[in-house]
Amino acid sequence: MPSSSRSITYTRDELARLTGLTPDVLRWFEDEGLIDLGTDPAPAAGERAYHPAHLRWLEFLNQLRSTGMPLAEMSRYMELTRGGDATVAERRHLLEVHRSRASAQVEGVTAILRQLDWKISFYLERERAMSARPAAERRASRPAEPARR
């Protein structure tokens, strides 16, 4: 994933700030093989240098994570990217399957939002109807106060 624009680099803390991930999560992504460090040598004493391509990759990983892609599939996708052009069709298929699942989630949430909108409208109408009644009638329809002991 290293980029040709080697002049711009980020420390792990900078990359964490830019992506919204913690340095520990970034380290974990590295350990899981989800960040391709290419031929970049491990830092001997200093900080590892991350490149703009790492930032773009992490933004994409975050999108996959936020849409519920399992870690095993993210790892598989990363493996496939290392395979180059020979794996383009398999990567596309993996993303299509994930998109289908994410789309089903969106449909489910949309149905819930419609139900919530209906309930909110119901209560707004109820409030309007209640406020339109005469004050004496509103007092009579209130629940009785509990008996005090």
JSON list of C-alpha atoms in Angstrom, two decimals:
[
{"chain": "A", "resi": 1, "resn": "MET", "atom": "CA", "xyz": [0.00, 0.00, 0.00]},
{"chain": "A", "resi": 2, "resn": "PRO", "atom": "CA", "xyz": [2.93, 2.43, 0.07]},
{"chain": "A", "resi": 3, "resn": "SER", "atom": "CA", "xyz": [2.48, 5.37, -2.22]},
{"chain": "A", "resi": 4, "resn": "SER", "atom": "CA", "xyz": [4.69, 7.21, -4.64]},
{"chain": "A", "resi": 5, "resn": "SER", "atom": "CA", "xyz": [4.31, 10.39, -2.56]},
{"chain": "A", "resi": 6, "resn": "ARG", "atom": "CA", "xyz": [6.93, 9.38, 0.01]},
{"chain": "A", "resi": 7, "resn": "SER", "atom": "CA", "xyz": [7.51, 12.96, 1.14]},
{"chain": "A", "resi": 8, "resn": "ILE", "atom": "CA", "xyz": [4.33, 13.01, 3.23]},
{"chain": "A", "resi": 9, "resn": "THR", "atom": "CA", "xyz": [4.43, 10.73, 6.23]},
{"chain": "A", "resi": 10, "resn": "TYR", "atom": "CA", "xyz": [2.51, 10.40, 9.47]},
{"chain": "A", "resi": 11, "resn": "THR", "atom": "CA", "xyz": [3.40, 9.04, 12.85]},
{"chain": "A", "resi": 12, "resn": "ARG", "atom": "CA", "xyz": [1.07, 6.47, 14.42]},
{"chain": "A", "resi": 13, "resn": "ASP", "atom": "CA", "xyz": [-0.39, 9.19, 16.67]},
{"chain": "A", "resi": 14, "resn": "GLU", "atom": "CA", "xyz": [-1.00, 11.48, 13.69]},
{"chain": "A", "resi": 15, "resn": "LEU", "atom": "CA", "xyz": [-2.58, 8.65, 11.73]},
{"chain": "A", "resi": 16, "resn": "ALA", "atom": "CA", "xyz": [-4.76, 7.79, 14.74]},
{"chain": "A", "resi": 17, "resn": "ARG", "atom": "CA", "xyz": [-5.94, 11.40, 14.99]},
{"chain": "A", "resi": 18, "resn": "LEU", "atom": "CA", "xyz": [-6.68, 11.57, 11.25]},
{"chain": "A", "resi": 19, "resn": "THR", "atom": "CA", "xyz": [-8.61, 8.29, 11.18]},
{"chain": "A", "resi": 20, "resn": "GLY", "atom": "CA", "xyz": [-10.34, 8.45, 14.55]},
{"chain": "A", "resi": 21, "resn": "LEU", "atom": "CA", "xyz": [-8.71, 5.17, 15.55]},
{"chain": "A", "resi": 22, "resn": "THR", "atom": "CA", "xyz": [-6.53, 4.73, 18.60]},
{"chain": "A", "resi": 23, "resn": "PRO", "atom": "CA", "xyz": [-2.83, 3.93, 18.26]},
{"chain": "A", "resi": 24, "resn": "ASP", "atom": "CA", "xyz": [-3.60, 0.55, 19.86]},
{"chain": "A", "resi": 25, "resn": "VAL", "atom": "CA", "xyz": [-6.19, -0.23, 17.19]},
{"chain": "A", "resi": 26, "resn": "LEU", "atom": "CA", "xyz": [-3.69, 0.75, 14.49]},
{"chain": "A", "resi": 27, "resn": "ARG", "atom": "CA", "xyz": [-1.11, -1.56, 16.05]},
{"chain": "A", "resi": 28, "resn": "TRP", "atom": "CA", "xyz": [-3.73, -4.33, 16.21]},
{"chain": "A", "resi": 29, "resn": "PHE", "atom": "CA", "xyz": [-4.59, -3.76, 12.52]},
{"chain": "A", "resi": 30, "resn": "GLU", "atom": "CA", "xyz": [-0.90, -4.14, 11.73]},
{"chain": "A", "resi": 31, "resn": "ASP", "atom": "CA", "xyz": [-0.66, -7.33, 13.80]},
{"chain": "A", "resi": 32, "resn": "GLU", "atom": "CA", "xyz": [-3.72, -8.73, 12.00]},
{"chain": "A", "resi": 33, "resn": "GLY", "atom": "CA", "xyz": [-2.14, -7.90, 8.65]},
{"chain": "A", "resi": 34, "resn": "LEU", "atom": "CA", "xyz": [-4.80, -5.34, 7.77]},
{"chain": "A", "resi": 35, "resn": "ILE", "atom": "CA", "xyz": [-2.29, -2.58, 7.13]},
{"chain": "A", "resi": 36, "resn": "ASP", "atom": "CA", "xyz": [0.13, -3.37, 4.36]},
{"chain": "A", "resi": 37, "resn": "LEU", "atom": "CA", "xyz": [3.47, -1.98, 5.39]},
{"chain": "A", "resi": 38, "resn": "GLY", "atom": "CA", "xyz": [5.02, -3.26, 2.16]},
{"chain": "A", "resi": 39, "resn": "THR", "atom": "CA", "xyz": [8.76, -3.13, 2.26]},
{"chain": "A", "resi": 40, "resn": "ASP", "atom": "CA", "xyz": [8.86, -0.42, 4.91]},
{"chain": "A", "resi": 41, "resn": "PRO", "atom": "CA", "xyz": [11.29, -1.66, 7.55]},
{"chain": "A", "resi": 42, "resn": "ALA", "atom": "CA", "xyz": [10.08, -1.93, 11.11]},
{"chain": "A", "resi": 43, "resn": "PRO", "atom": "CA", "xyz": [11.32, 1.04, 13.08]},
{"chain": "A", "resi": 44, "resn": "ALA", "atom": "CA", "xyz": [14.47, 0.28, 15.03]},
{"chain": "A", "resi": 45, "resn": "ALA", "atom": "CA", "xyz": [14.09, 2.96, 17.65]},
{"chain": "A", "resi": 46, "resn": "GLY", "atom": "CA", "xyz": [11.81, 5.57, 16.18]},
{"chain": "A", "resi": 47, "resn": "GLU", "atom": "CA", "xyz": [8.26, 5.80, 14.94]},
{"chain": "A", "resi": 48, "resn": "ARG", "atom": "CA", "xyz": [7.02, 3.91, 11.92]},
{"chain": "A", "resi": 49, "resn": "ALA", "atom": "CA", "xyz": [6.25, 6.23, 9.00]},
{"chain": "A", "resi": 50, "resn": "TYR", "atom": "CA", "xyz": [2.79, 5.91, 7.47]},
{"chain": "A", "resi": 51, "resn": "HIS", "atom": "CA", "xyz": [1.97, 7.30, 4.06]},
{"chain": "A", "resi": 52, "resn": "PRO", "atom": "CA", "xyz": [-1.14, 8.84, 2.44]},
{"chain": "A", "resi": 53, "resn": "ALA", "atom": "CA", "xyz": [-1.97, 5.42, 0.97]},
{"chain": "A", "resi": 54, "resn": "HIS", "atom": "CA", "xyz": [-2.16, 4.05, 4.53]},
{"chain": "A", "resi": 55, "resn": "LEU", "atom": "CA", "xyz": [-4.56, 6.84, 5.44]},
{"chain": "A", "resi": 56, "resn": "ARG", "atom": "CA", "xyz": [-6.82, 6.10, 2.43]},
{"chain": "A", "resi": 57, "resn": "TRP", "atom": "CA", "xyz": [-6.70, 2.38, 3.20]},
{"chain": "A", "resi": 58, "resn": "LEU", "atom": "CA", "xyz": [-7.65, 2.94, 6.86]},
{"chain": "A", "resi": 59, "resn": "GLU", "atom": "CA", "xyz": [-10.53, 5.20, 5.86]},
{"chain": "A", "resi": 60, "resn": "PHE", "atom": "CA", "xyz": [-11.79, 2.37, 3.64]},
{"chain": "A", "resi": 61, "resn": "LEU", "atom": "CA", "xyz": [-11.31, -0.21, 6.42]},
{"chain": "A", "resi": 62, "resn": "ASN", "atom": "CA", "xyz": [-13.28, 2.03, 8.77]},
{"chain": "A", "resi": 63, "resn": "GLN", "atom": "CA", "xyz": [-16.11, 2.16, 6.23]},
{"chain": "A", "resi": 64, "resn": "LEU", "atom": "CA", "xyz": [-16.10, -1.62, 5.92]},
{"chain": "A", "resi": 65, "resn": "ARG", "atom": "CA", "xyz": [-16.08, -1.96, 9.72]},
{"chain": "A", "resi": 66, "resn": "SER", "atom": "CA", "xyz": [-18.88, 0.57, 10.19]},
{"chain": "A", "resi": 67, "resn": "THR", "atom": "CA", "xyz": [-21.04, -1.38, 7.74]},
{"chain": "A", "resi": 68, "resn": "GLY", "atom": "CA", "xyz": [-20.44, -4.60, 9.64]},
{"chain": "A", "resi": 69, "resn": "MET", "atom": "CA", "xyz": [-17.88, -6.42, 7.52]},
{"chain": "A", "resi": 70, "resn": "PRO", "atom": "CA", "xyz": [-16.41, -9.22, 9.64]},
{"chain": "A", "resi": 71, "resn": "LEU", "atom": "CA", "xyz": [-12.71, -9.13, 10.42]},
{"chain": "A", "resi": 72, "resn": "ALA", "atom": "CA", "xyz": [-12.17, -12.40, 8.54]},
{"chain": "A", "resi": 73, "resn": "GLU", "atom": "CA", "xyz": [-13.56, -10.82, 5.36]},
{"chain": "A", "resi": 74, "resn": "MET", "atom": "CA", "xyz": [-11.46, -7.69, 5.81]},
{"chain": "A", "resi": 75, "resn": "SER", "atom": "CA", "xyz": [-8.41, -9.93, 6.20]},
{"chain": "A", "resi": 76, "resn": "ARG", "atom": "CA", "xyz": [-9.39, -11.90, 3.10]},
{"chain": "A", "resi": 77, "resn": "TYR", "atom": "CA", "xyz": [-9.82, -8.66, 1.16]},
{"chain": "A", "resi": 78, "resn": "MET", "atom": "CA", "xyz": [-6.36, -7.54, 2.28]},
{"chain": "A", "resi": 79, "resn": "GLU", "atom": "CA", "xyz": [-4.89, -10.88, 1.19]},
{"chain": "A", "resi": 80, "resn": "LEU", "atom": "CA", "xyz": [-6.53, -10.48, -2.19]},
{"chain": "A", "resi": 81, "resn": "THR", "atom": "CA", "xyz": [-5.15, -6.96, -2.67]},
{"chain": "A", "resi": 82, "resn": "ARG", "atom": "CA", "xyz": [-1.68, -8.37, -2.19]},
{"chain": "A", "resi": 83, "resn": "GLY", "atom": "CA", "xyz": [-2.45, -10.74, -5.08]},
{"chain": "A", "resi": 84, "resn": "GLY", "atom": "CA", "xyz": [-2.64, -7.86, -7.53]},
{"chain": "A", "resi": 85, "resn": "ASP", "atom": "CA", "xyz": [-4.70, -7.83, -10.70]},
{"chain": "A", "resi": 86, "resn": "ALA", "atom": "CA", "xyz": [-5.19, -11.59, -10.66]},
{"chain": "A", "resi": 87, "resn": "THR", "atom": "CA", "xyz": [-7.64, -11.14, -7.74]},
{"chain": "A", "resi": 88, "resn": "VAL", "atom": "CA", "xyz": [-9.71, -8.22, -9.06]},
{"chain": "A", "resi": 89, "resn": "ALA", "atom": "CA", "xyz": [-12.80, -10.35, -9.79]},
{"chain": "A", "resi": 90, "resn": "GLU", "atom": "CA", "xyz": [-12.67, -12.01, -6.36]},
{"chain": "A", "resi": 91, "resn": "ARG", "atom": "CA", "xyz": [-12.27, -8.65, -4.60]},
{"chain": "A", "resi": 92, "resn": "ARG", "atom": "CA", "xyz": [-15.21, -7.24, -6.55]},
{"chain": "A", "resi": 93, "resn": "HIS", "atom": "CA", "xyz": [-17.32, -10.27, -5.62]},
{"chain": "A", "resi": 94, "resn": "LEU", "atom": "CA", "xyz": [-16.41, -9.96, -1.93]},
{"chain": "A", "resi": 95, "resn": "LEU", "atom": "CA", "xyz": [-17.43, -6.28, -1.97]},
{"chain": "A", "resi": 96, "resn": "GLU", "atom": "CA", "xyz": [-20.66, -7.07, -3.83]},
{"chain": "A", "resi": 97, "resn": "VAL", "atom": "CA", "xyz": [-21.64, -9.63, -1.21]},
{"chain": "A", "resi": 98, "resn": "HIS", "atom": "CA", "xyz": [-20.86, -7.16, 1.56]},
{"chain": "A", "resi": 99, "resn": "ARG", "atom": "CA", "xyz": [-22.77, -4.39, -0.22]},
{"chain": "A", "resi": 100, "resn": "SER", "atom": "CA", "xyz": [-25.79, -6.66, -0.46]},
{"chain": "A", "resi": 101, "resn": "ARG", "atom": "CA", "xyz": [-25.68, -7.29, 3.31]},
{"chain": "A", "resi": 102, "resn": "ALA", "atom": "CA", "xyz": [-25.22, -3.57, 4.02]},
{"chain": "A", "resi": 103, "resn": "SER", "atom": "CA", "xyz": [-28.13, -2.75, 1.72]},
{"chain": "A", "resi": 104, "resn": "ALA", "atom": "CA", "xyz": [-30.36, -5.18, 3.62]},
{"chain": "A", "resi": 105, "resn": "GLN", "atom": "CA", "xyz": [-29.34, -3.46, 6.87]},
{"chain": "A", "resi": 106, "resn": "VAL", "atom": "CA", "xyz": [-30.27, -0.08, 5.39]},
{"chain": "A", "resi": 107, "resn": "GLU", "atom": "CA", "xyz": [-33.66, -1.44, 4.33]},
{"chain": "A", "resi": 108, "resn": "GLY", "atom": "CA", "xyz": [-34.23, -2.75, 7.86]},
{"chain": "A", "resi": 109, "resn": "VAL", "atom": "CA", "xyz": [-33.29, 0.56, 9.45]},
{"chain": "A", "resi": 110, "resn": "THR", "atom": "CA", "xyz": [-35.46, 2.41, 6.91]},
{"chain": "A", "resi": 111, "resn": "ALA", "atom": "CA", "xyz": [-38.45, 0.29, 7.92]},
{"chain": "A", "resi": 112, "resn": "ILE", "atom": "CA", "xyz": [-37.78, 1.08, 11.59]},
{"chain": "A", "resi": 113, "resn": "LEU", "atom": "CA", "xyz": [-37.53, 4.80, 10.77]},
{"chain": "A", "resi": 114, "resn": "ARG", "atom": "CA", "xyz": [-40.89, 4.65, 8.97]},
{"chain": "A", "resi": 115, "resn": "GLN", "atom": "CA", "xyz": [-42.43, 3.04, 12.06]},
{"chain": "A", "resi": 116, "resn": "LEU", "atom": "CA", "xyz": [-40.89, 5.70, 14.31]},
{"chain": "A", "resi": 117, "resn": "ASP", "atom": "CA", "xyz": [-42.15, 8.47, 12.01]},
{"chain": "A", "resi": 118, "resn": "TRP", "atom": "CA", "xyz": [-45.65, 6.98, 12.16]},
{"chain": "A", "resi": 119, "resn": "LYS", "atom": "CA", "xyz": [-45.54, 6.80, 15.98]},
{"chain": "A", "resi": 120, "resn": "ILE", "atom": "CA", "xyz": [-44.24, 10.38, 16.26]},
{"chain": "A", "resi": 121, "resn": "SER", "atom": "CA", "xyz": [-47.01, 11.61, 13.94]},
{"chain": "A", "resi": 122, "resn": "PHE", "atom": "CA", "xyz": [-49.56, 9.68, 15.99]},
{"chain": "A", "resi": 123, "resn": "TYR", "atom": "CA", "xyz": [-48.38, 11.36, 19.20]},
{"chain": "A", "resi": 124, "resn": "LEU", "atom": "CA", "xyz": [-48.28, 14.82, 17.59]},
{"chain": "A", "resi": 125, "resn": "GLU", "atom": "CA", "xyz": [-51.88, 14.39, 16.45]},
{"chain": "A", "resi": 126, "resn": "ARG", "atom": "CA", "xyz": [-52.83, 13.12, 19.88]},
{"chain": "A", "resi": 127, "resn": "GLU", "atom": "CA", "xyz": [-51.20, 16.15, 21.55]},
{"chain": "A", "resi": 128, "resn": "ARG", "atom": "CA", "xyz": [-52.99, 18.52, 19.16]},
{"chain": "A", "resi": 129, "resn": "ALA", "atom": "CA", "xyz": [-56.33, 16.84, 19.84]},
{"chain": "A", "resi": 130, "resn": "MET", "atom": "CA", "xyz": [-55.73, 16.96, 23.59]},
{"chain": "A", "resi": 131, "resn": "SER", "atom": "CA", "xyz": [-54.76, 20.64, 23.56]},
{"chain": "A", "resi": 132, "resn": "ALA", "atom": "CA", "xyz": [-57.86, 21.50, 21.53]},
{"chain": "A", "resi": 133, "resn": "ARG", "atom": "CA", "xyz": [-60.19, 20.12, 24.22]},
{"chain": "A", "resi": 134, "resn": "PRO", "atom": "CA", "xyz": [-61.54, 22.48, 26.86]},
{"chain": "A", "resi": 135, "resn": "ALA", "atom": "CA", "xyz": [-59.41, 22.77, 30.02]},
{"chain": "A", "resi": 136, "resn": "ALA", "atom": "CA", "xyz": [-62.06, 21.18, 32.27]},
{"chain": "A", "resi": 137, "resn": "GLU", "atom": "CA", "xyz": [-62.24, 18.14, 30.02]},
{"chain": "A", "resi": 138, "resn": "ARG", "atom": "CA", "xyz": [-58.41, 17.81, 30.01]},
{"chain": "A", "resi": 139, "resn": "ARG", "atom": "CA", "xyz": [-58.34, 17.88, 33.85]},
{"chain": "A", "resi": 140, "resn": "ALA", "atom": "CA", "xyz": [-61.02, 15.20, 34.04]},
{"chain": "A", "resi": 141, "resn": "SER", "atom": "CA", "xyz": [-59.08, 12.87, 31.75]},
{"chain": "A", "resi": 142, "resn": "ARG", "atom": "CA", "xyz": [-55.90, 12.98, 33.86]},
{"chain": "A", "resi": 143, "resn": "PRO", "atom": "CA", "xyz": [-55.11, 9.87, 35.90]},
{"chain": "A", "resi": 144, "resn": "ALA", "atom": "CA", "xyz": [-55.97, 10.14, 39.59]},
{"chain": "A", "resi": 145, "resn": "GLU", "atom": "CA", "xyz": [-53.15, 10.95, 41.96]},
{"chain": "A", "resi": 146, "resn": "PRO", "atom": "CA", "xyz": [-51.93, 7.96, 43.97]},
{"chain": "A", "resi": 147, "resn": "ALA", "atom": "CA", "xyz": [-53.09, 7.85, 47.56]},
{"chain": "A", "resi": 148, "resn": "ARG", "atom": "CA", "xyz": [-50.55, 9.21, 50.02]},
{"chain": "A", "resi": 149, "resn": "ARG", "atom": "CA", "xyz": [-49.71, 7.16, 53.06]}
]
